[in-house]
XYZ file of C-alpha atoms in Angstrom:
258
model
C 79.093 120.650 83.945
C 81.665 118.348 82.829
C 80.965 114.869 82.269
C 82.393 112.121 84.791
C 82.695 108.565 85.062
C 82.069 108.026 88.708
C 80.241 111.326 89.938
C 77.325 113.480 89.338
C 77.728 117.462 89.562
C 74.618 119.919 89.755
C 74.257 123.513 90.990
C 71.412 124.460 93.032
C 71.615 128.287 93.343
C 74.746 129.124 95.112
C 75.520 125.815 96.371
C 77.625 123.211 94.192
C 76.792 119.589 94.826
C 79.000 116.468 94.234
C 77.256 113.171 94.141
C 79.313 109.892 94.420
C 78.308 107.939 91.655
C 79.283 103.953 91.743
C 76.255 102.360 93.112
C 77.085 98.841 92.244
C 79.994 99.115 94.664
C 78.661 100.873 97.379
C 80.602 104.157 95.983
C 83.623 102.556 96.795
C 86.540 105.079 96.366
C 88.823 104.346 93.247
C 91.577 106.481 92.209
C 89.812 107.838 89.196
C 86.890 108.826 91.329
C 88.904 110.828 93.830
C 90.532 112.742 90.736
C 87.148 113.625 89.547
C 85.884 114.528 93.209
C 89.132 116.857 93.701
C 88.922 118.080 90.224
C 85.516 119.288 90.450
C 86.128 120.818 94.016
C 88.817 122.911 92.488
C 86.503 123.852 89.723
C 84.054 125.143 92.260
C 86.553 126.671 94.215
C 87.210 128.957 91.006
C 83.635 129.528 90.419
C 82.477 132.892 92.026
C 78.824 131.734 91.728
C 79.465 128.903 93.904
C 80.120 129.791 97.678
C 79.140 126.258 99.549
C 80.190 122.471 98.103
C 78.100 119.507 99.349
C 79.494 115.986 98.733
C 76.685 113.454 99.009
C 76.507 109.580 98.083
C 73.193 108.070 97.199
C 70.073 107.239 99.617
C 71.734 103.703 100.373
C 75.602 104.508 101.108
C 77.784 107.480 101.242
C 81.167 105.452 100.272
C 81.694 101.993 101.673
C 85.638 102.332 101.529
C 88.141 102.143 98.852
C 88.231 99.721 95.876
C 90.017 96.996 97.411
C 90.322 95.166 94.062
C 92.234 98.356 93.074
C 94.892 97.944 95.609
C 95.360 93.924 96.053
C 98.246 93.797 93.390
C 100.368 97.070 94.670
C 103.928 97.068 96.084
C 105.351 99.563 98.268
C 107.524 100.625 94.937
C 104.184 101.088 92.846
C 102.386 102.885 95.767
C 105.723 105.075 95.485
C 105.693 105.891 91.939
C 102.130 106.522 91.795
C 101.585 108.268 95.219
C 98.099 107.840 95.112
C 97.360 109.767 98.062
C 99.182 112.976 96.970
C 95.256 113.990 95.276
C 93.910 114.009 98.915
C 96.451 116.734 99.909
C 94.471 118.996 97.237
C 91.240 119.301 99.540
C 93.221 121.299 101.687
C 93.353 123.886 98.921
C 89.812 124.160 99.111
C 88.761 127.617 100.718
C 85.080 127.293 100.280
C 82.767 125.529 103.134
C 82.603 121.793 102.019
C 79.447 119.692 103.808
C 79.441 115.943 103.910
C 75.754 114.435 103.448
C 76.249 111.249 104.821
C 73.755 108.279 104.297
C 74.287 104.923 105.068
C 78.007 103.750 105.308
C 81.190 106.110 105.685
C 83.815 103.431 106.057
C 87.758 103.737 105.297
C 88.374 105.872 102.255
C 84.393 107.029 102.737
C 84.866 108.126 106.159
C 88.245 109.784 105.145
C 86.583 111.900 102.495
C 83.699 112.936 104.664
C 86.408 113.967 107.585
C 87.963 116.014 104.770
C 85.130 118.077 104.820
C 84.473 120.897 107.116
C 81.492 119.673 108.537
C 79.005 116.430 108.609
C 75.443 115.806 108.375
C 74.210 112.555 108.601
C 71.359 110.375 109.068
C 70.379 108.684 112.149
C 71.456 105.154 110.826
C 74.630 105.911 109.456
C 77.822 104.122 110.269
C 81.405 105.262 110.337
C 84.486 103.837 110.975
C 87.968 102.415 109.716
C 87.718 98.647 109.011
C 91.356 98.806 107.352
C 92.812 96.570 110.488
C 90.484 93.730 109.469
C 92.682 93.622 106.028
C 95.886 93.678 107.665
C 96.638 97.326 106.613
C 95.644 101.135 108.061
C 93.996 103.982 106.764
C 96.289 106.030 103.893
C 94.330 109.082 103.242
C 94.646 110.859 106.425
C 92.103 108.655 108.579
C 94.461 108.400 111.387
C 95.414 112.374 111.542
C 91.952 113.701 110.891
C 89.923 111.505 113.407
C 92.610 111.774 116.225
C 92.420 115.749 115.959
C 88.665 115.156 116.390
C 88.745 113.012 119.257
C 91.982 112.655 120.967
C 94.533 109.945 120.881
C 92.853 107.286 122.919
C 89.503 107.143 121.241
C 91.019 107.131 117.767
C 93.471 104.270 118.536
C 90.650 102.338 119.929
C 88.013 102.867 117.201
C 91.120 102.083 114.403
C 92.354 99.358 116.234
C 89.030 97.558 116.537
C 87.845 98.493 112.981
C 84.328 98.372 114.281
C 81.337 100.623 112.905
C 80.478 103.649 114.941
C 77.101 105.004 114.565
C 76.079 108.428 114.173
C 74.669 109.005 117.712
C 78.239 108.089 119.269
C 79.999 110.093 116.431
C 77.767 113.311 117.101
C 78.801 112.924 120.846
C 82.591 112.523 120.191
C 82.146 115.747 117.872
C 82.974 114.029 114.648
C 79.470 114.909 113.026
C 77.442 118.234 113.499
C 74.064 117.192 112.974
C 71.814 114.035 112.706
C 68.507 114.008 110.703
C 66.295 111.236 109.675
C 67.554 109.225 106.588
C 64.916 110.317 104.213
C 65.493 113.884 104.844
C 69.209 114.143 105.207
C 69.796 115.753 101.615
C 67.222 118.224 102.257
C 68.826 119.158 105.757
C 71.957 119.405 104.127
C 71.150 121.546 101.519
C 68.911 123.786 103.770
C 71.959 124.378 106.075
C 74.460 124.824 102.859
C 72.014 127.467 101.640
C 72.293 129.277 105.016
C 75.775 129.338 104.578
C 75.913 130.576 101.039
C 74.103 133.889 102.100
C 76.914 134.476 104.578
C 79.822 136.639 103.153
C 82.252 134.541 100.978
C 85.162 136.697 102.464
C 84.236 136.124 105.800
C 83.548 132.481 105.671
C 87.016 131.854 103.924
C 89.043 133.869 106.507
C 87.227 131.898 109.295
C 88.058 128.649 107.937
C 91.390 129.467 107.569
C 91.804 130.907 111.206
C 89.806 127.834 112.626
C 91.862 125.133 110.538
C 95.066 126.834 111.739
C 93.945 126.405 115.160
C 94.666 122.827 115.159
C 98.058 123.237 113.959
C 99.769 126.022 115.763
C 100.725 127.281 118.868
C 98.176 129.785 120.463
C 99.883 133.114 120.240
C 100.569 131.984 116.178
C 96.807 131.050 115.963
C 95.607 134.898 117.831
C 97.840 136.352 115.109
C 96.499 134.666 112.196
C 92.962 135.794 113.819
C 93.768 138.923 114.053
C 95.364 139.192 110.660
C 92.392 137.781 108.858
C 90.042 140.237 111.264
C 91.934 143.158 109.791
C 91.553 141.893 106.413
C 87.690 141.813 106.199
C 87.644 145.414 106.737
C 89.178 145.686 103.342
C 86.073 144.235 101.825
C 82.722 145.670 100.383
C 80.965 142.578 102.542
C 82.281 144.465 105.828
C 80.758 147.626 104.577
C 77.494 145.849 103.630
C 77.342 144.158 106.566
C 77.631 146.969 109.173
C 75.674 149.171 107.038
C 72.912 146.320 106.812
C 72.897 145.817 110.702
C 72.447 149.572 111.324
C 69.550 150.246 108.660
C 68.249 146.844 110.436
C 67.803 144.760 107.369
C 69.088 141.439 105.944
C 72.849 142.279 104.324
C 73.192 141.310 100.784
C 77.006 139.597 100.229
C 78.704 139.776 96.946
C 81.691 138.328 98.103
C 83.726 141.416 97.369
């Protein structure tokens, strides 16, 4: 794998893992780090051997926010010219399942990074939130949009306006995270979940992700059209043939992503 300044990368079977690696700054996200994360995601996307991607922090924290020192001297014009948030848009081009494995704090940009993933598995003591209001600013990498789609306008306003920390239990009750586990086994549980997904048909996973994501953005009739199109497309794959043959033969399917 490529060498990076702010992330560590490894593969475990069919799962690609990106580990945030700025421990001295609690994994605060600077522009270089986001570029590295997204660049590696795109490499995993192009690698047919990788079926699922996990993004994780270290044992103490996921990511405690954006790098404030990097932004302090910015102006509206410097932001406009640099367009630092455009790299975040590339998350939407990733078709493979993305899982965030969260320990400790996932705040500000760290929370946005987790929300850009398809699923979130968190430690019992994990904390989520958008503290930007306390700095006189607001989320800028999708936080207002992604959180509102998950929990609705009123609850999103409450949390983003107050800038307070949300515990893992409440985050799960609100539908923000999928599973909670003991802090000492969160990475193990995430990998167990990822490995289960990695045994599913990559083509079916991709088609399902597209249909479910569209459900948030389009009218029901259009969403149903997309669902049916993807259902039909699945029948052009060898995985569909293998899956149905395995069902009839009462054995586990062996999907190839073809």
